[in-house]
Short mmCIF file of C-alpha atoms in Angstrom, two decimals:
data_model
loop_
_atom_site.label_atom_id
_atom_site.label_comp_id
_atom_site.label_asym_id
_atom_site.label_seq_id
_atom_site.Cartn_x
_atom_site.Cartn_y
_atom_site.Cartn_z
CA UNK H 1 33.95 116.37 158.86
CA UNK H 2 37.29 114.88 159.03
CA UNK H 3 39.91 117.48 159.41
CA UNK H 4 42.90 117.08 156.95
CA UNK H 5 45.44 114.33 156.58
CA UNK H 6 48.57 114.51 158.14
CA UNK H 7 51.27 113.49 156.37
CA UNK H 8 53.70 110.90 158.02
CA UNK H 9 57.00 111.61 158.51
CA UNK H 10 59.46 110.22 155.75
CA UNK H 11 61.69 108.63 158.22
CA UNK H 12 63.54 106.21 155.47
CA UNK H 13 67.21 106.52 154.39
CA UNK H 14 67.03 108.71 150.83
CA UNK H 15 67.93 105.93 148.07
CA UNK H 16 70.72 106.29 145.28
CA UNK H 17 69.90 109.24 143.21
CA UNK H 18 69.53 108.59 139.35
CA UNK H 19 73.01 109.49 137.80
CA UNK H 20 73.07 111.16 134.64
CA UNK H 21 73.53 108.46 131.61
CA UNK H 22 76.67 110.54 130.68
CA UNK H 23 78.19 109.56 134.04
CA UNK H 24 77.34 105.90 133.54
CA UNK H 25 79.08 105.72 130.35
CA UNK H 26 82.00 107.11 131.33
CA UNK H 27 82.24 104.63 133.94
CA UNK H 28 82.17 101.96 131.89
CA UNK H 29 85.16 103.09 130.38
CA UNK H 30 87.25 104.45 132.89
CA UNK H 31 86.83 100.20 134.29
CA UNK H 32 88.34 99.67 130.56
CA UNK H 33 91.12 101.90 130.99
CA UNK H 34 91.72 100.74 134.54
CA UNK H 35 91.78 97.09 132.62
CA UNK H 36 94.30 98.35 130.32
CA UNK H 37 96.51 100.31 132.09
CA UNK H 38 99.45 99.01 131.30
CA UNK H 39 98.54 98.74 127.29
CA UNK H 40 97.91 101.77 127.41
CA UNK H 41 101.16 103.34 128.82
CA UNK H 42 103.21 101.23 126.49
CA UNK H 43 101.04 102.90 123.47
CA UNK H 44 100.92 106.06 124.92
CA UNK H 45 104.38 105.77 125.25
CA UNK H 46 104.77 105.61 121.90
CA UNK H 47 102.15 108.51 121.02
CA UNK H 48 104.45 110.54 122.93
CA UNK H 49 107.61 109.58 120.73
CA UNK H 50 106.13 110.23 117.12
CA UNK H 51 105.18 113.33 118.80
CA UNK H 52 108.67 114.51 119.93
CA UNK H 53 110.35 113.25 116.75
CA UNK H 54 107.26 115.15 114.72
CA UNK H 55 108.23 118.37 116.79
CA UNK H 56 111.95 118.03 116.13
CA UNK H 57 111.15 117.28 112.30
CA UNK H 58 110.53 119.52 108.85
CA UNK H 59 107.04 120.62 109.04
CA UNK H 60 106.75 118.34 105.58
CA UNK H 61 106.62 115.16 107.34
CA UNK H 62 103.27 115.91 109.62
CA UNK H 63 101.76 116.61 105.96
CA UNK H 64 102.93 113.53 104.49
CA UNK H 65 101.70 111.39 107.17
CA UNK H 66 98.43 113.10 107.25
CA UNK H 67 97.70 112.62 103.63
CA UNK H 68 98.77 108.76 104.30
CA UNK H 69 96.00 108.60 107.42
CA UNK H 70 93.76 110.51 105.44
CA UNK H 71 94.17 108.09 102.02
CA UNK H 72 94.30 104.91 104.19
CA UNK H 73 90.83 106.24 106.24
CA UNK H 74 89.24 106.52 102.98
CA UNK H 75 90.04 102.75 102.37
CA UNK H 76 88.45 101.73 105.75
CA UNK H 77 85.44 103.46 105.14
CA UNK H 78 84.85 102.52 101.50
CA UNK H 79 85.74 105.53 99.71
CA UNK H 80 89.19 103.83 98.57
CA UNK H 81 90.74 107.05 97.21
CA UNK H 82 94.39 106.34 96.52
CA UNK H 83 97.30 108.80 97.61
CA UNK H 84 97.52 109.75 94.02
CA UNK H 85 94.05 110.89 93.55
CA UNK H 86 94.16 112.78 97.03
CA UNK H 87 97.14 114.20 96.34
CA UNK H 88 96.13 115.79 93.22
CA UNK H 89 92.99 116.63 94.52
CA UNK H 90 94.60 118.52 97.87
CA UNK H 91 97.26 120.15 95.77
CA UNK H 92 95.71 121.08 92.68
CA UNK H 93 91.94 120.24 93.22
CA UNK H 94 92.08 117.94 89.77
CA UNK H 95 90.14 114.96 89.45
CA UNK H 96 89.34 112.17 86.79
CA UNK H 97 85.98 111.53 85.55
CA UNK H 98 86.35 107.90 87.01
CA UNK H 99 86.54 109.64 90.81
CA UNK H 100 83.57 110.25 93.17
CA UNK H 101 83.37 114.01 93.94
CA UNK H 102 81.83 113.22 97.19
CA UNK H 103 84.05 110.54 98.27
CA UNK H 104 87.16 113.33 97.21
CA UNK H 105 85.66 116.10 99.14
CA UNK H 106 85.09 113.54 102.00
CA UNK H 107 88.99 112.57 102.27
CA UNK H 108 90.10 116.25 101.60
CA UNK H 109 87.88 117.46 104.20
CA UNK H 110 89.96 114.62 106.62
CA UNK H 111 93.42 115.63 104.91
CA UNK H 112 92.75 119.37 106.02
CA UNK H 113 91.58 118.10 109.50
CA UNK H 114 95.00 116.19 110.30
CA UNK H 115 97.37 118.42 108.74
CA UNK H 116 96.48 121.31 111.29
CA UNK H 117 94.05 124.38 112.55
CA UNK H 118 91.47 124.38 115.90
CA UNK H 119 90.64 120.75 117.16
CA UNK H 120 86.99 119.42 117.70
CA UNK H 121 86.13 120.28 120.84
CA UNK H 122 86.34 124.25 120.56
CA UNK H 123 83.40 123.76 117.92
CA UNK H 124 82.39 120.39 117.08
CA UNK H 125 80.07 121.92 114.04
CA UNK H 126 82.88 124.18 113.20
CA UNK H 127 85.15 121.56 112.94
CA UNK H 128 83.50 118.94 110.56
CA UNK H 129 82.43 121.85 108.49
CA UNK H 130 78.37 121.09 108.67
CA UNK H 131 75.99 123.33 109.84
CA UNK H 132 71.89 122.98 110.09
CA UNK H 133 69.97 123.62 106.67
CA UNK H 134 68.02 127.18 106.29
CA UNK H 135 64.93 124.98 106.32
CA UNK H 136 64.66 122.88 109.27
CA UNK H 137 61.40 121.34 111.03
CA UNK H 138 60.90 122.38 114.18
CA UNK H 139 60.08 118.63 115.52
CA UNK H 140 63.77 117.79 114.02
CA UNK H 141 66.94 117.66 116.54
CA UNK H 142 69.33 120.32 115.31
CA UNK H 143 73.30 119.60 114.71
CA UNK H 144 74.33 121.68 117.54
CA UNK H 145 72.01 119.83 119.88
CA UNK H 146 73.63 116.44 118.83
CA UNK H 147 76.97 117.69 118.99
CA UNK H 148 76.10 119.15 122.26
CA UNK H 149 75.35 116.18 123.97
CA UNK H 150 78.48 114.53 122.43
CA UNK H 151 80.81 117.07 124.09
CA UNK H 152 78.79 117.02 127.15
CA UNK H 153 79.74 113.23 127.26
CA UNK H 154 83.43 114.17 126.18
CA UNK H 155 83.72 116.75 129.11
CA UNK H 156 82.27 114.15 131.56
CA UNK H 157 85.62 112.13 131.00
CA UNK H 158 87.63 114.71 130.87
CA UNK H 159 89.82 112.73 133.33
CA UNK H 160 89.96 109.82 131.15
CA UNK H 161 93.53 109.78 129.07
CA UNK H 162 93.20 111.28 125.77
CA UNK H 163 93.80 108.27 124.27
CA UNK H 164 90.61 106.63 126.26
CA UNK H 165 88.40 109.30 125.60
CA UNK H 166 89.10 109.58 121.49
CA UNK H 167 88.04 105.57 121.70
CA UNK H 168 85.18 106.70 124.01
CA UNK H 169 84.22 109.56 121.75
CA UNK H 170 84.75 107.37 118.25
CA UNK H 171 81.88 104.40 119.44
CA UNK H 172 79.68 106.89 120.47
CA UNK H 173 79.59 109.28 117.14
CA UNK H 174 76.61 107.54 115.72
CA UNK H 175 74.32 106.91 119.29
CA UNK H 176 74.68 110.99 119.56
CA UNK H 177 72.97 111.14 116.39
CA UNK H 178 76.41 112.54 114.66
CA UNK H 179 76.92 109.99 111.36
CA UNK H 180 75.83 110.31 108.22
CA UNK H 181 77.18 108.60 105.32
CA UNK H 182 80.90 110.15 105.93
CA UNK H 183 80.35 109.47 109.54
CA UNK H 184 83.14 107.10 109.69
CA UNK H 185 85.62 109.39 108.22
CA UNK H 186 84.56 111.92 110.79
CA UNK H 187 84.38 110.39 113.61
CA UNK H 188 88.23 108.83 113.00
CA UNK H 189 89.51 111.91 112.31
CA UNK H 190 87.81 113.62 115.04
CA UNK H 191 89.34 110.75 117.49
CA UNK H 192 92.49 110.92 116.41
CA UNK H 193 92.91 115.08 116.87
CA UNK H 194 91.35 114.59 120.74
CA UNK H 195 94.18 111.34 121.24
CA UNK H 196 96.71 113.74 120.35
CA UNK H 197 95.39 116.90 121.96
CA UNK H 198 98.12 116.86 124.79
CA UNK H 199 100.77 117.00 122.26
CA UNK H 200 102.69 119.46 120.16
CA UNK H 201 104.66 117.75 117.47
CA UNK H 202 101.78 115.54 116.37
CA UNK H 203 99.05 117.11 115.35
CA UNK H 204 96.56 113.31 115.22
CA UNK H 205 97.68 109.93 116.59
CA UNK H 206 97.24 107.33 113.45
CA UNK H 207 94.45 105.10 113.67
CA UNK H 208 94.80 103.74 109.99
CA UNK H 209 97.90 103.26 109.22
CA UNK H 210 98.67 99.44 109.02
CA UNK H 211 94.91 98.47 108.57
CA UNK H 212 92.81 100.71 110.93
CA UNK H 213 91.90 97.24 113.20
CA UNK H 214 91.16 99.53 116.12
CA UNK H 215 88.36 101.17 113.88
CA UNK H 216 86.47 97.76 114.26
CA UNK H 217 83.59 97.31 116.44
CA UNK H 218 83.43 94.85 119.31
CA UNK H 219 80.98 94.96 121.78
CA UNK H 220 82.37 96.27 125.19
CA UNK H 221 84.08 99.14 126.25
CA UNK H 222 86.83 96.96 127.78
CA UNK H 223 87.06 95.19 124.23
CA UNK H 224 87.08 98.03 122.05
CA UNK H 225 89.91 99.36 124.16
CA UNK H 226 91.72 96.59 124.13
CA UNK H 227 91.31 96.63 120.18
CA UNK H 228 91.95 100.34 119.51
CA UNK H 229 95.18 100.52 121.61
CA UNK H 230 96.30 97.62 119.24
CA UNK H 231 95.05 99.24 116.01
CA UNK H 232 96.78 102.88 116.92
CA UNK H 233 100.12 100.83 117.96
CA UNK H 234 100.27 99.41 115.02
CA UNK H 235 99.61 102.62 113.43
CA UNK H 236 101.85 104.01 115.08
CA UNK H 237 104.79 101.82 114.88
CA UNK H 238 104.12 102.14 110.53
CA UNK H 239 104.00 106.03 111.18
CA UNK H 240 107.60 105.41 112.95
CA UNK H 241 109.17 103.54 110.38
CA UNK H 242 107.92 106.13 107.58
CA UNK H 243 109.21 108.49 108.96
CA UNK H 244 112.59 106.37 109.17
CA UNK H 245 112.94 105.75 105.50
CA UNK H 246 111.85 109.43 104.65
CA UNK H 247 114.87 110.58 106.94
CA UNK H 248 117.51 108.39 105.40
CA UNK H 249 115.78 109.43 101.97
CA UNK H 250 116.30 112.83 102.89
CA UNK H 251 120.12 112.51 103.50
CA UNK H 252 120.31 110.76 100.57
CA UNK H 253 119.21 113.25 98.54
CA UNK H 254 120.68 116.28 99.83
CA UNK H 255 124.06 114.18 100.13
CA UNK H 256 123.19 113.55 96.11
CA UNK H 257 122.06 116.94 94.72
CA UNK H 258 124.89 118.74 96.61
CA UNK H 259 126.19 118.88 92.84
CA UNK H 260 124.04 120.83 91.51
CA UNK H 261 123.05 124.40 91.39
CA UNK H 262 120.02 126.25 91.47
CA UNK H 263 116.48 126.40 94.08
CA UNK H 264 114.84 123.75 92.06
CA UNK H 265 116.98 120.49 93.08
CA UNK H 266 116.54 121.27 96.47
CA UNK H 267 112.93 122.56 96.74
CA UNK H 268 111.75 118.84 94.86
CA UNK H 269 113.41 117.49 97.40
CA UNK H 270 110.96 118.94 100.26
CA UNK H 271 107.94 118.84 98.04
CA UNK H 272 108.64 114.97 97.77
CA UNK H 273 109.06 114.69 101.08
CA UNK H 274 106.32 116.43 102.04
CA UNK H 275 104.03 114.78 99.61
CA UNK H 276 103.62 110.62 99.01
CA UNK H 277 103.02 111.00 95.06
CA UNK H 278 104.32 113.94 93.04
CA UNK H 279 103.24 114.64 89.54
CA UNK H 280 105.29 116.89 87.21
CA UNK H 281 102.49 119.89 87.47
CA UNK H 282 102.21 119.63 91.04
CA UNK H 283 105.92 120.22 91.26
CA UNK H 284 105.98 123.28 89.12
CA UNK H 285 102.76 124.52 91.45
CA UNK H 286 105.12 123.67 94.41
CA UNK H 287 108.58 124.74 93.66
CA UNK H 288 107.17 127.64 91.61
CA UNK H 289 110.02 125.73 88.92
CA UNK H 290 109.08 126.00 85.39
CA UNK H 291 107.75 122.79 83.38
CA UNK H 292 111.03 122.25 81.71
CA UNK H 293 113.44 122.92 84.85
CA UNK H 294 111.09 120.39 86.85
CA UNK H 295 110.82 117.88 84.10
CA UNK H 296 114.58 118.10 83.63
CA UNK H 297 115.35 117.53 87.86
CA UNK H 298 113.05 114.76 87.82
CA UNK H 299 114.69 113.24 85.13
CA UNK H 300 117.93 113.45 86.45
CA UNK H 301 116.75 112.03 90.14
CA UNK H 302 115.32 109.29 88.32
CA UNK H 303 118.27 108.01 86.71
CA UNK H 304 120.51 108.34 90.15
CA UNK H 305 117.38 106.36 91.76
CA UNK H 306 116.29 108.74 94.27
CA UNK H 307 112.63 108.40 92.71
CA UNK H 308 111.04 105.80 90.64
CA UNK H 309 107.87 106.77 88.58
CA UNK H 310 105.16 105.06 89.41
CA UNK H 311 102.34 104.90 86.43
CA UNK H 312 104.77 103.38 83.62
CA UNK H 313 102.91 105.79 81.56
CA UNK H 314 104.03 108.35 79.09
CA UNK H 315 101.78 111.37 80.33
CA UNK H 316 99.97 112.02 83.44
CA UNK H 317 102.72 110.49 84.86
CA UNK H 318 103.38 110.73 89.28
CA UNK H 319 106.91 110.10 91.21
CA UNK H 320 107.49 109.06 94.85
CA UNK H 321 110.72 108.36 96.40
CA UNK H 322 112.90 105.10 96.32
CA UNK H 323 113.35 104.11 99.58
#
């Protein structure tokens, strides 16, 4: 009988071990943010600026700019709820029987999200507000799974710039199994909180503002970049010069009500400044004013144009200010 076989020694070099497909991805885009260096100083540059002058501002402006984001998101990703709607629906959780419920709960959910409280990547699940039904197959991939994997991929760049990884982390919502049909929504707003997570003043860097061109899709990492460091630029630079005509506004019209006496003058003021559209029960909820008192203020900052009214209607009317 043969006796046994020897095995022969393995005297080859060991070959390139298999790296784990998170690795490879983040790869990819760490060669796009090496191609885009300098783009991506310049807007994080800028990122860093609406962040200082958001830190130095009243805490009404972050608001204002988040329900602008959040309206303008809604737009991109076919919802088109107006900053009238939302802002009746965030203040005073009235609707029309014209709007969607879904599509209003979709925005709010994204208003809530940039105007403050824990970022995504303590709890992903947590965050968007969505957890597994009671009922569940056992064959079927569970939402803590996907959004598992997603941060696993997010942690993997963790030396990418914020700004790198939120594009990173936006293209690859719906390959980790995240979207559904408010995916887009979600996936902006959850981009936009990790761009800004180094900062203190801002609480999201703007993606939509200006026409959300960075949301697009292209096809590689280097591309989509190169197009969302345009798009959040430009979203930035419109954030910028809001936030310009709400400050000379806001001179404006303490430099005008000075005159009179009283809270109310004074707290319509910061409840237009902290909101885009202002109806006439949303500032008595506000200022905690009554009807007549708010009715009366708006009437009078009307006629010394620090608002215009914006309906041309008779009842359900809304103001903003006159820049």
């Amino acid at each position: 009988m043969p006796g046994p076989l020897e095995e022969e020694p393995d005297d080859l070099p060991p070959g390139p071990r298999a790296e784990p497909p998170e690795t490879a991805v983040v790869n990819d885009w760490a060669k796009a943010e090496g191609l885009h260096a300098a783009r991506l100083a310049r807007v994080a540059g800028r990122l860093g600026a609406l962040d200082d002058r958001l830190q130095r501002g009243p805490e009404g402006w972050r608001h204002r700019l988040a329900l602008i984001e959040a309206a303008d998101l809604s737009w991109f990703a076919g919802d088109r709820v107006s900053s009238d709607r939302l802002a009746l629906w965030v203040s005073m959780r009235l609707s029309g029987a014209q709007d969607d419920p879904n599509a209003l709960a979709r925005v709010g959910w994204a208003a809530r999200r940039l105007i403050g409280g824990p970022g995504p990547e303590a709890d992903l699940a947590a965050f968007l507000d969505r957890r597994d039904p009671e009922t569940i197959e056992d064959s079927a991939e569970r939402l803590q799974d996907r959004a598992g994997g997603w941060l696993d991929v997010m942690a993997a760049a963790a030396e990418l710039h914020p700004v790198t990884r939120a594009c990173m982390g936006f293209h690859l919502w719906s390959l980790a199994g995240l979207g559904h049909h408010g995916d887009q929504i979600e996936a902006a707003v959850t981009a936009s909180r990790i761009a800004a997570s180094d900062g203190s003043g801002a609480i999201f860097a703007p993606l939509a503002m200006g026409g959300a061109g960075g949301l697009r899709a292209s096809s590689s990492p280097a591309e989509r970049l190169a197009r969302w460091l345009d798009g959040m630029n430009s979203a930035i630079l419109t954030a910028m010069r809001h936030l310009d005509e709400i400050e000379a506004w806001g001179s404006r019209a303490e430099e005008t009500t000075s005159q009179l006496s009283g809270r109310t003058p004074m707290a319509l003021c910061s409840a237009l400044t902290e909101w885009p559209l202002v109806s006439a029960p949303m500032a008595e909820t506000l200022t905690g004013a009554s009807r007549t008192a708010v009715q009366r203020n708006l009437a009078w900052m009307g006629e010394r144009g620090l608002i215009r009214e914006v309906t041309g209607q008779g009842r359900f009317r809304m103001w903003r200010v006159a820049f």
